[in-house]
Amino acid sequence: WLPSGNIIASDIEKGLYVLGVSYQRGCFLEGEVTDLSNSSPVNGASVEILGTSVLDQSSIIGEYATGYATAGTYDVVYSHPQYISDTLFGVFLVNGLINVQNVQLVPIQGFSLTVLTENLLLNELAGVVVVIENDDFTFTGQTDVNGELVFNSFYPGSYNVYVGKWGFIEYCSTLELIDGSSLTYLVQLEEGYADLFNLDLGWTVSGNAPDGVWERANPVGTNYQGDLCNPEDDSQDCGEKAYVTGNAGGNAGSDDVDQAATTLTSPVMNLNSVINVNWSIQMDLWWLNSGGNSTPNDSLRVQLSDGNNVSTVLEYYSDASGMQWIPVNAQIDASLFDVSNLKVSVTTADWQSSGGHLVEAGVDNFRITNNTITLSNDEFSISVFPNPSTGVFYFNSNRDLDSYKLYDLSGKLLQATVFSTNSIKINEKGVYILVINGKEFNSITKKIVVY
């Protein structure tokens, strides 16, 4: 005999007792998952008991063991990205008993997908980086001398597609269905510089900071006094990645910049390919300088260099700190540089030797744009910016604007509209020809790009 309720030592007299505990035995489900075509084990197949929170996965030898505390009749789903899902209906689970269910899954037939890359003149592009991915699969590689990349055993599904090469505008398409109805995927790349950082296009990292060095990643947010230090997301461009200073997560000071500088530098850009153009650098920046045991006094610098000449074009101090992505723009003074050998760098540091400040930075949505001004005989001039753009273009003109016509590269008329504002919006990605008409003046033709 033992007293009811909680048992403590003072409640029990000295002696020898037999302790009996009643319990409800669980219901067990186990078995193995194999491939119907060859009986080989299926590793990583999900086993879900519907109507419960129970989810298990098969082992490398195809075995699984799961169950549920409450007896009853359940439907069980067996699934794997490379196989057709199978549902067993009315599986009996009984307390204390093992129900063995061996399941064979039908493999999904993969197909061979060929990615073709070319420029707008239809010339093949070699060395183009291609990443096609979703939660289950990642296919990656570079195109050969014929501008081709073949992925064997490609599985149908919804994918994010990233295609790029330095010197061309990165291609990005999300949640795109690739189901095998077409065995080729053609991407045309426009010359220029636009990097969303979904791909590794050759940026380099230098500096002596022991922590918080630049890395390309899907940002993991950190917090300080309720505010974000390291960003939680990228700048909301196409894709999810950006360059950030450290991405380990955890406490705000765990992987921020400490003690010395970290510098992110682009590959070489040649802006001599087009003459009489006013070039601009555009990017989204994240900059935080806060906390610590003294007044934060650190900085973030964006610099241009041609190997001999260096100039700071943007600089941010602690009093300009903010916990958000901020779009910035800086003109490139071609008279200061050899623009055929130009690099851009972003440098930040915690200049306190003990690393006492919180310093976090980010770079995303990098692009070089031009504000080309074209003059007709009657001095009608107009600039279109940014170009390339995510879809919205603005106009600055010395005369009143009347209307515009938008064509695709085949010459097909897509839009013909009278201006109501100083901007237009194009929803579909691509390269277009825009003809702008001034009131009582000549027209001007522009090539514009939506990425």
Short mmCIF file of C-alpha atoms in Angstrom, two decimals:
data_model
loop_
_atom_site.label_atom_id
_atom_site.label_comp_id
_atom_site.label_asym_id
_atom_site.label_seq_id
_atom_site.Cartn_x
_atom_site.Cartn_y
_atom_site.Cartn_z
CA TRP A 1 0.00 0.00 0.00
CA LEU A 2 1.15 3.53 -0.84
CA PRO A 3 -0.61 6.79 -0.15
CA SER A 4 -2.44 8.36 -3.08
CA GLY A 5 -1.16 11.48 -4.81
CA ASN A 6 2.48 12.55 -4.83
CA ILE A 7 4.81 10.25 -2.91
CA ILE A 8 7.48 11.62 -0.60
CA ALA A 9 9.81 9.71 1.68
CA SER A 10 8.05 10.75 4.91
CA ASP A 11 4.81 9.08 3.71
CA ILE A 12 6.32 5.59 3.50
CA GLU A 13 7.11 3.35 6.44
CA LYS A 14 10.28 1.32 6.36
CA GLY A 15 9.92 -2.00 4.58
CA LEU A 16 9.95 -3.79 1.22
CA TYR A 17 7.25 -2.87 -1.29
CA VAL A 18 6.19 -3.90 -4.80
CA LEU A 19 5.46 -0.88 -6.98
CA GLY A 20 2.93 -1.35 -9.76
CA VAL A 21 2.44 1.26 -12.49
CA SER A 22 -0.35 1.07 -15.04
CA TYR A 23 0.22 2.53 -18.53
CA GLN A 24 -1.33 2.52 -21.96
CA ARG A 25 0.80 0.76 -24.53
CA GLY A 26 1.34 2.53 -27.86
CA CYS A 27 0.35 1.48 -31.37
CA PHE A 28 3.25 0.63 -33.64
CA LEU A 29 3.66 0.77 -37.42
CA GLU A 30 6.80 -0.39 -39.16
CA GLY A 31 8.07 -1.95 -42.35
CA GLU A 32 10.21 -1.11 -45.33
CA VAL A 33 9.85 1.05 -48.43
CA THR A 34 11.30 -0.27 -51.68
CA ASP A 35 11.43 0.61 -55.36
CA LEU A 36 8.79 -1.28 -57.35
CA SER A 37 11.01 -1.48 -60.44
CA ASN A 38 13.99 -3.20 -58.82
CA SER A 39 13.08 -3.86 -55.14
CA SER A 40 15.96 -1.67 -53.94
CA PRO A 41 15.45 0.21 -50.63
CA VAL A 42 14.15 3.78 -50.81
CA ASN A 43 16.08 6.10 -48.50
CA GLY A 44 14.36 9.18 -47.10
CA ALA A 45 10.77 8.26 -47.93
CA SER A 46 8.30 10.17 -45.74
CA VAL A 47 5.76 8.13 -43.76
CA GLU A 48 2.87 10.29 -42.52
CA ILE A 49 -0.05 9.11 -40.41
CA LEU A 50 -2.84 11.43 -41.55
CA GLY A 51 -4.80 13.25 -38.87
CA THR A 52 -1.83 13.20 -36.51
CA SER A 53 1.46 15.05 -36.25
CA VAL A 54 3.44 11.84 -36.73
CA LEU A 55 5.98 11.92 -39.60
CA ASP A 56 8.85 9.51 -40.06
CA GLN A 57 11.41 8.80 -42.78
CA SER A 58 12.81 5.53 -44.08
CA SER A 59 16.45 4.73 -43.41
CA ILE A 60 19.23 4.02 -45.90
CA ILE A 61 18.06 0.40 -45.99
CA GLY A 62 14.46 1.48 -46.53
CA GLU A 63 13.18 0.63 -43.05
CA TYR A 64 10.89 2.81 -40.95
CA ALA A 65 9.36 2.50 -37.47
CA THR A 66 6.66 4.85 -36.24
CA GLY A 67 3.36 4.76 -34.43
CA TYR A 68 0.73 6.64 -32.46
CA ALA A 69 -0.51 6.51 -28.89
CA THR A 70 -4.22 6.24 -29.68
CA ALA A 71 -5.61 3.08 -31.28
CA GLY A 72 -7.79 3.47 -34.35
CA THR A 73 -8.00 3.32 -38.12
CA TYR A 74 -5.74 5.67 -40.02
CA ASP A 75 -4.68 6.52 -43.55
CA VAL A 76 -0.92 6.48 -44.09
CA VAL A 77 0.88 8.34 -46.91
CA TYR A 78 4.25 7.20 -48.25
CA SER A 79 6.03 9.80 -50.40
CA HIS A 80 9.41 10.65 -51.94
CA PRO A 81 10.34 13.34 -54.50
CA GLN A 82 11.50 10.68 -56.99
CA TYR A 83 8.44 8.45 -56.60
CA ILE A 84 4.67 8.60 -57.00
CA SER A 85 3.08 8.95 -53.57
CA ASP A 86 1.09 5.99 -52.26
CA THR A 87 -1.66 6.05 -49.62
CA LEU A 88 -2.69 3.04 -47.55
CA PHE A 89 -6.27 3.51 -46.42
CA GLY A 90 -7.76 2.03 -43.26
CA VAL A 91 -4.59 0.90 -41.48
CA PHE A 92 -5.51 -0.58 -38.06
CA LEU A 93 -3.35 0.50 -35.14
CA VAL A 94 -3.86 -1.50 -31.94
CA ASN A 95 -2.35 -0.85 -28.53
CA GLY A 96 0.72 -2.97 -27.91
CA LEU A 97 0.74 -4.54 -31.37
CA ILE A 98 3.02 -3.94 -34.35
CA ASN A 99 1.35 -3.49 -37.73
CA VAL A 100 3.87 -4.31 -40.47
CA GLN A 101 3.31 -2.53 -43.76
CA ASN A 102 5.83 -3.01 -46.56
CA VAL A 103 5.31 -0.56 -49.40
CA GLN A 104 6.66 -0.45 -52.94
CA LEU A 105 6.72 2.96 -54.62
CA VAL A 106 6.52 3.55 -58.36
CA PRO A 107 9.52 5.64 -59.54
CA ILE A 108 8.82 8.88 -61.40
CA GLN A 109 10.38 8.79 -64.83
CA GLY A 110 13.07 11.45 -65.04
CA PHE A 111 14.03 13.11 -68.29
CA SER A 112 17.06 14.78 -69.82
CA LEU A 113 16.83 18.59 -69.72
CA THR A 114 19.13 20.68 -71.93
CA VAL A 115 19.73 24.30 -70.95
CA LEU A 116 20.74 26.54 -73.87
CA THR A 117 22.26 29.99 -73.30
CA GLU A 118 22.87 32.70 -75.87
CA ASN A 119 23.18 36.46 -76.15
CA LEU A 120 20.66 38.70 -77.89
CA LEU A 121 22.51 38.22 -81.18
CA LEU A 122 21.75 34.48 -80.83
CA ASN A 123 25.42 33.61 -80.26
CA GLU A 124 26.08 30.72 -77.87
CA LEU A 125 27.47 31.65 -74.46
CA ALA A 126 29.99 29.38 -72.77
CA GLY A 127 30.76 29.36 -69.04
CA VAL A 128 27.29 30.47 -67.98
CA VAL A 129 26.41 29.39 -64.43
CA VAL A 130 23.06 27.59 -64.13
CA VAL A 131 21.23 26.67 -60.92
CA ILE A 132 17.79 25.06 -61.03
CA GLU A 133 16.49 24.16 -57.57
CA ASN A 134 13.55 23.53 -55.28
CA ASP A 135 13.19 22.06 -51.80
CA ASP A 136 13.96 18.55 -53.05
CA PHE A 137 16.53 18.91 -55.82
CA THR A 138 19.38 21.16 -56.91
CA PHE A 139 20.79 20.96 -60.43
CA THR A 140 23.84 23.08 -61.11
CA GLY A 141 26.63 23.44 -63.66
CA GLN A 142 28.13 25.61 -66.41
CA THR A 143 27.41 25.67 -70.12
CA ASP A 144 29.99 24.25 -72.54
CA VAL A 145 31.53 25.90 -75.62
CA ASN A 146 28.25 25.37 -77.45
CA GLY A 147 26.29 27.17 -74.75
CA GLU A 148 24.71 23.90 -73.58
CA LEU A 149 24.32 22.18 -70.23
CA VAL A 150 22.55 18.82 -69.94
CA PHE A 151 20.92 17.63 -66.71
CA ASN A 152 20.23 13.91 -66.84
CA SER A 153 17.51 12.37 -64.65
CA PHE A 154 15.74 15.69 -64.19
CA TYR A 155 12.50 15.35 -62.24
CA PRO A 156 9.33 17.30 -63.01
CA GLY A 157 8.30 19.98 -60.56
CA SER A 158 8.19 23.66 -59.73
CA TYR A 159 11.68 25.20 -59.68
CA ASN A 160 13.58 28.43 -59.18
CA VAL A 161 15.87 29.07 -62.15
CA TYR A 162 18.99 31.25 -61.93
CA VAL A 163 21.24 31.77 -64.95
CA GLY A 164 24.14 34.21 -65.19
CA LYS A 165 27.63 35.15 -66.25
CA TRP A 166 29.62 38.20 -65.24
CA GLY A 167 29.18 40.83 -67.93
CA PHE A 168 25.54 39.85 -68.48
CA ILE A 169 22.33 40.63 -66.63
CA GLU A 170 21.40 37.76 -64.33
CA TYR A 171 18.31 35.77 -65.30
CA CYS A 172 15.96 34.81 -62.47
CA SER A 173 12.63 32.99 -62.61
CA THR A 174 10.86 31.58 -59.54
CA LEU A 175 8.26 28.84 -59.13
CA GLU A 176 8.52 27.79 -62.75
CA LEU A 177 6.96 24.48 -63.76
CA ILE A 178 9.40 22.24 -65.62
CA ASP A 179 7.50 19.04 -66.33
CA GLY A 180 9.20 17.48 -69.35
CA SER A 181 6.73 18.80 -71.91
CA SER A 182 9.78 20.58 -73.35
CA LEU A 183 13.23 19.02 -73.13
CA THR A 184 15.10 22.30 -73.70
CA TYR A 185 15.24 25.48 -71.65
CA LEU A 186 16.49 28.53 -73.57
CA VAL A 187 17.83 31.62 -71.81
CA GLN A 188 18.90 34.77 -73.64
CA LEU A 189 21.20 37.04 -71.64
CA GLU A 190 21.54 40.78 -72.21
CA GLU A 191 25.02 42.27 -71.89
CA GLY A 192 25.47 44.41 -68.80
CA TYR A 193 26.11 44.12 -65.09
CA ALA A 194 23.28 43.07 -62.78
CA ASP A 195 23.91 40.56 -60.01
CA LEU A 196 21.18 39.42 -57.63
CA PHE A 197 23.70 37.09 -55.89
CA ASN A 198 21.69 33.94 -56.46
CA LEU A 199 24.83 32.71 -58.26
CA ASP A 200 28.55 32.84 -57.55
CA LEU A 201 29.74 35.14 -60.33
CA GLY A 202 33.20 35.78 -58.98
CA TRP A 203 33.03 38.38 -56.20
CA THR A 204 35.96 38.05 -53.79
CA VAL A 205 36.32 38.61 -50.04
CA SER A 206 39.41 40.04 -48.35
CA GLY A 207 40.41 41.70 -45.07
CA ASN A 208 41.59 40.63 -41.62
CA ALA A 209 38.35 40.61 -39.64
CA PRO A 210 38.23 37.34 -37.65
CA ASP A 211 34.43 37.39 -37.52
CA GLY A 212 31.61 38.71 -39.66
CA VAL A 213 33.36 38.35 -43.00
CA TRP A 214 31.29 38.74 -46.16
CA GLU A 215 29.42 35.65 -47.32
CA ARG A 216 26.77 34.98 -49.95
CA ALA A 217 23.76 33.36 -48.29
CA ASN A 218 20.09 33.47 -47.45
CA PRO A 219 20.35 35.92 -44.51
CA VAL A 220 19.71 34.68 -40.96
CA GLY A 221 18.44 37.52 -38.80
CA THR A 222 19.86 38.56 -35.43
CA ASN A 223 18.32 41.03 -32.98
CA TYR A 224 19.52 43.75 -30.64
CA GLN A 225 17.06 45.48 -28.31
CA GLY A 226 14.15 44.37 -30.48
CA ASP A 227 15.62 45.52 -33.79
CA LEU A 228 17.25 43.52 -36.56
CA CYS A 229 21.06 43.60 -36.77
CA ASN A 230 21.79 41.06 -39.47
CA PRO A 231 18.89 41.08 -41.95
CA GLU A 232 16.36 38.28 -41.84
CA ASP A 233 15.80 38.32 -45.61
CA ASP A 234 17.43 39.65 -48.74
CA SER A 235 16.30 42.93 -50.28
CA GLN A 236 13.20 41.35 -51.84
CA ASP A 237 14.62 41.14 -55.33
CA CYS A 238 14.21 37.93 -57.34
CA GLY A 239 15.64 35.05 -55.33
CA GLU A 240 16.62 34.84 -51.66
CA LYS A 241 20.36 35.43 -51.38
CA ALA A 242 22.53 38.45 -50.64
CA TYR A 243 26.03 39.19 -49.38
CA VAL A 244 26.01 39.77 -45.61
CA THR A 245 28.75 40.18 -43.00
CA GLY A 246 28.50 36.89 -41.15
CA ASN A 247 25.45 34.66 -41.15
CA ALA A 248 25.77 32.33 -38.18
CA GLY A 249 22.64 33.63 -36.44
CA GLY A 250 22.44 33.46 -32.67
CA ASN A 251 23.23 36.51 -30.55
CA ALA A 252 23.71 39.89 -32.17
CA GLY A 253 27.42 39.93 -31.42
CA SER A 254 28.15 36.31 -32.28
CA ASP A 255 29.10 36.79 -35.94
CA ASP A 256 29.19 40.54 -36.55
CA VAL A 257 32.30 42.29 -37.88
CA ASP A 258 35.06 42.51 -35.27
CA GLN A 259 38.49 44.17 -34.86
CA ALA A 260 39.37 44.72 -38.54
CA ALA A 261 37.95 45.23 -42.01
CA THR A 262 36.16 42.90 -44.39
CA THR A 263 35.95 43.87 -48.06
CA LEU A 264 33.73 42.57 -50.84
CA THR A 265 35.07 43.22 -54.36
CA SER A 266 33.44 42.70 -57.73
CA PRO A 267 35.09 41.16 -60.79
CA VAL A 268 36.41 43.58 -63.41
CA MET A 269 33.85 45.59 -65.37
CA ASN A 270 34.46 47.04 -68.83
CA LEU A 271 32.24 50.07 -69.38
CA ASN A 272 33.98 51.12 -72.59
CA SER A 273 31.68 48.96 -74.68
CA VAL A 274 29.21 51.84 -75.02
CA ILE A 275 30.43 55.41 -75.52
CA ASN A 276 28.79 58.69 -74.53
CA VAL A 277 26.95 57.09 -71.64
CA ASN A 278 26.57 58.32 -68.07
CA TRP A 279 27.05 55.23 -65.86
CA SER A 280 25.67 54.75 -62.35
CA ILE A 281 26.16 52.16 -59.63
CA GLN A 282 22.96 51.01 -57.96
CA MET A 283 22.59 48.52 -55.14
CA ASP A 284 20.63 47.83 -51.98
CA LEU A 285 22.66 48.28 -48.79
CA TRP A 286 22.14 47.16 -45.20
CA TRP A 287 24.18 49.01 -42.59
CA LEU A 288 24.08 48.79 -38.80
CA ASN A 289 26.51 50.33 -36.33
CA SER A 290 25.24 50.18 -32.76
CA GLY A 291 25.79 48.93 -29.23
CA GLY A 292 29.10 48.33 -27.55
CA ASN A 293 30.96 49.88 -24.64
CA SER A 294 31.62 53.22 -26.36
CA THR A 295 30.00 55.44 -28.97
CA PRO A 296 29.86 53.55 -32.30
CA ASN A 297 32.19 55.26 -34.76
CA ASP A 298 32.51 52.81 -37.64
CA SER A 299 31.75 53.21 -41.34
CA LEU A 300 30.70 51.49 -44.54
CA ARG A 301 32.45 52.58 -47.75
CA VAL A 302 31.68 51.88 -51.39
CA GLN A 303 34.72 52.52 -53.57
CA LEU A 304 35.67 52.36 -57.24
CA SER A 305 39.12 51.34 -58.45
CA ASP A 306 40.83 50.73 -61.80
CA GLY A 307 43.97 49.28 -60.26
CA ASN A 308 45.71 52.65 -60.03
CA ASN A 309 43.03 55.10 -58.92
CA VAL A 310 40.66 54.68 -56.00
CA SER A 311 37.69 56.86 -55.12
CA THR A 312 35.03 56.60 -52.41
CA VAL A 313 31.63 57.12 -54.01
CA LEU A 314 29.39 56.32 -51.00
CA GLU A 315 30.12 56.39 -47.28
CA TYR A 316 27.90 55.74 -44.27
CA TYR A 317 28.65 56.43 -40.61
CA SER A 318 27.04 55.42 -37.34
CA ASP A 319 24.62 58.33 -37.47
CA ALA A 320 23.30 56.92 -40.77
CA SER A 321 22.61 53.44 -39.38
CA GLY A 322 19.30 51.82 -40.18
CA MET A 323 17.72 48.41 -39.81
CA GLN A 324 16.44 48.07 -43.36
CA TRP A 325 17.59 47.61 -46.92
CA ILE A 326 18.17 50.99 -48.54
CA PRO A 327 18.52 51.51 -52.32
CA VAL A 328 21.52 53.70 -53.15
CA ASN A 329 22.84 55.26 -56.34
CA ALA A 330 26.22 56.77 -57.23
CA GLN A 331 27.41 58.30 -60.48
CA ILE A 332 30.64 57.02 -62.05
CA ASP A 333 32.94 59.86 -63.08
CA ALA A 334 34.60 58.37 -66.16
CA SER A 335 37.29 61.07 -66.10
CA LEU A 336 38.73 59.62 -62.89
CA PHE A 337 39.15 56.01 -64.00
CA ASP A 338 40.08 53.61 -66.71
CA VAL A 339 36.49 52.39 -67.09
CA SER A 340 37.64 49.34 -69.05
CA ASN A 341 39.21 47.94 -65.87
CA LEU A 342 36.81 49.00 -63.13
CA LYS A 343 35.97 47.24 -59.86
CA VAL A 344 33.60 48.18 -57.07
CA SER A 345 34.28 47.26 -53.43
CA VAL A 346 32.28 47.50 -50.22
CA THR A 347 34.28 47.70 -46.98
CA THR A 348 33.23 47.84 -43.35
CA ALA A 349 34.94 47.21 -40.02
CA ASP A 350 34.64 47.43 -36.27
CA TRP A 351 37.57 49.75 -35.72
CA GLN A 352 37.58 49.22 -31.96
CA SER A 353 40.41 46.74 -31.33
CA SER A 354 38.33 44.73 -28.89
CA GLY A 355 35.45 44.46 -31.35
CA GLY A 356 33.16 46.29 -28.98
CA HIS A 357 30.54 47.55 -31.45
CA LEU A 358 27.79 45.82 -33.37
CA VAL A 359 28.67 46.13 -37.07
CA GLU A 360 26.56 44.43 -39.74
CA ALA A 361 26.34 45.14 -43.46
CA GLY A 362 24.67 43.69 -46.53
CA VAL A 363 24.76 44.14 -50.31
CA ASP A 364 22.09 42.99 -52.74
CA ASN A 365 20.57 43.74 -56.13
CA PHE A 366 23.78 45.15 -57.60
CA ARG A 367 23.58 46.69 -61.06
CA ILE A 368 25.24 49.17 -63.36
CA THR A 369 22.76 51.39 -65.16
CA ASN A 370 23.07 54.08 -67.76
CA ASN A 371 21.15 57.29 -68.26
CA THR A 372 21.84 57.65 -71.96
CA ILE A 373 20.81 61.04 -73.30
CA THR A 374 19.98 60.99 -76.99
CA LEU A 375 19.54 64.23 -78.88
CA SER A 376 17.56 64.60 -82.10
CA ASN A 377 18.03 67.40 -84.56
CA ASP A 378 15.54 69.61 -82.74
CA GLU A 379 17.25 69.09 -79.35
CA PHE A 380 14.55 66.84 -77.93
CA SER A 381 16.35 64.91 -75.16
CA ILE A 382 15.22 62.28 -72.68
CA SER A 383 16.76 59.91 -70.17
CA VAL A 384 15.22 56.58 -69.17
CA PHE A 385 16.20 55.11 -65.81
CA PRO A 386 16.96 52.72 -64.26
CA ASN A 387 17.87 50.55 -67.21
CA PRO A 388 17.88 47.58 -66.72
CA SER A 389 14.95 47.61 -64.30
CA THR A 390 12.70 45.20 -62.44
CA GLY A 391 9.81 46.64 -64.46
CA VAL A 392 9.35 50.34 -63.63
CA PHE A 393 11.06 52.95 -65.82
CA TYR A 394 11.15 56.71 -65.20
CA PHE A 395 11.62 59.51 -67.72
CA ASN A 396 13.39 62.84 -67.52
CA SER A 397 12.97 65.06 -70.57
CA ASN A 398 13.59 68.67 -71.60
CA ARG A 399 10.28 68.70 -73.51
CA ASP A 400 6.72 67.55 -72.83
CA LEU A 401 6.10 63.89 -73.60
CA ASP A 402 3.16 62.73 -75.68
CA SER A 403 3.01 58.95 -76.10
CA TYR A 404 5.07 55.81 -76.42
CA LYS A 405 5.03 52.51 -78.28
CA LEU A 406 6.55 49.34 -76.89
CA TYR A 407 7.81 46.56 -79.18
CA ASP A 408 9.45 43.20 -78.60
CA LEU A 409 12.67 42.32 -80.41
CA SER A 410 10.75 40.74 -83.29
CA GLY A 411 9.08 44.11 -83.98
CA LYS A 412 5.67 43.13 -82.61
CA LEU A 413 3.78 46.07 -81.11
CA LEU A 414 2.90 45.34 -77.49
CA GLN A 415 1.64 48.68 -76.17
CA ALA A 416 0.72 52.10 -77.57
CA THR A 417 -0.24 54.55 -74.84
CA VAL A 418 -0.45 58.29 -74.15
CA PHE A 419 1.71 59.38 -71.19
CA SER A 420 -0.22 60.13 -67.98
CA THR A 421 2.80 60.09 -65.62
CA ASN A 422 6.57 60.23 -66.02
CA SER A 423 6.90 56.46 -65.68
CA ILE A 424 5.76 53.19 -67.22
CA LYS A 425 5.54 49.66 -65.85
CA ILE A 426 6.22 46.43 -67.75
CA ASN A 427 5.21 43.20 -66.06
CA GLU A 428 7.05 40.60 -68.14
CA LYS A 429 10.81 40.08 -68.10
CA GLY A 430 12.60 40.61 -71.40
CA VAL A 431 14.27 43.04 -73.78
CA TYR A 432 12.11 45.68 -75.48
CA ILE A 433 12.28 48.53 -77.94
CA LEU A 434 10.63 51.71 -76.63
CA VAL A 435 9.72 54.54 -79.03
CA ILE A 436 8.97 57.79 -77.17
CA ASN A 437 7.15 60.63 -78.87
CA GLY A 438 7.37 64.24 -77.71
CA LYS A 439 4.59 66.75 -78.25
CA GLU A 440 5.31 68.36 -81.62
CA PHE A 441 8.83 66.90 -81.60
CA ASN A 442 10.64 63.90 -83.04
CA SER A 443 10.61 60.46 -81.47
CA ILE A 444 13.48 58.80 -79.62
CA THR A 445 14.10 55.05 -79.59
CA LYS A 446 15.50 53.23 -76.57
CA LYS A 447 16.33 49.61 -75.83
CA ILE A 448 15.21 48.70 -72.32
CA VAL A 449 15.57 45.54 -70.24
CA VAL A 450 13.27 44.06 -67.57
CA TYR A 451 14.95 41.41 -65.38
#
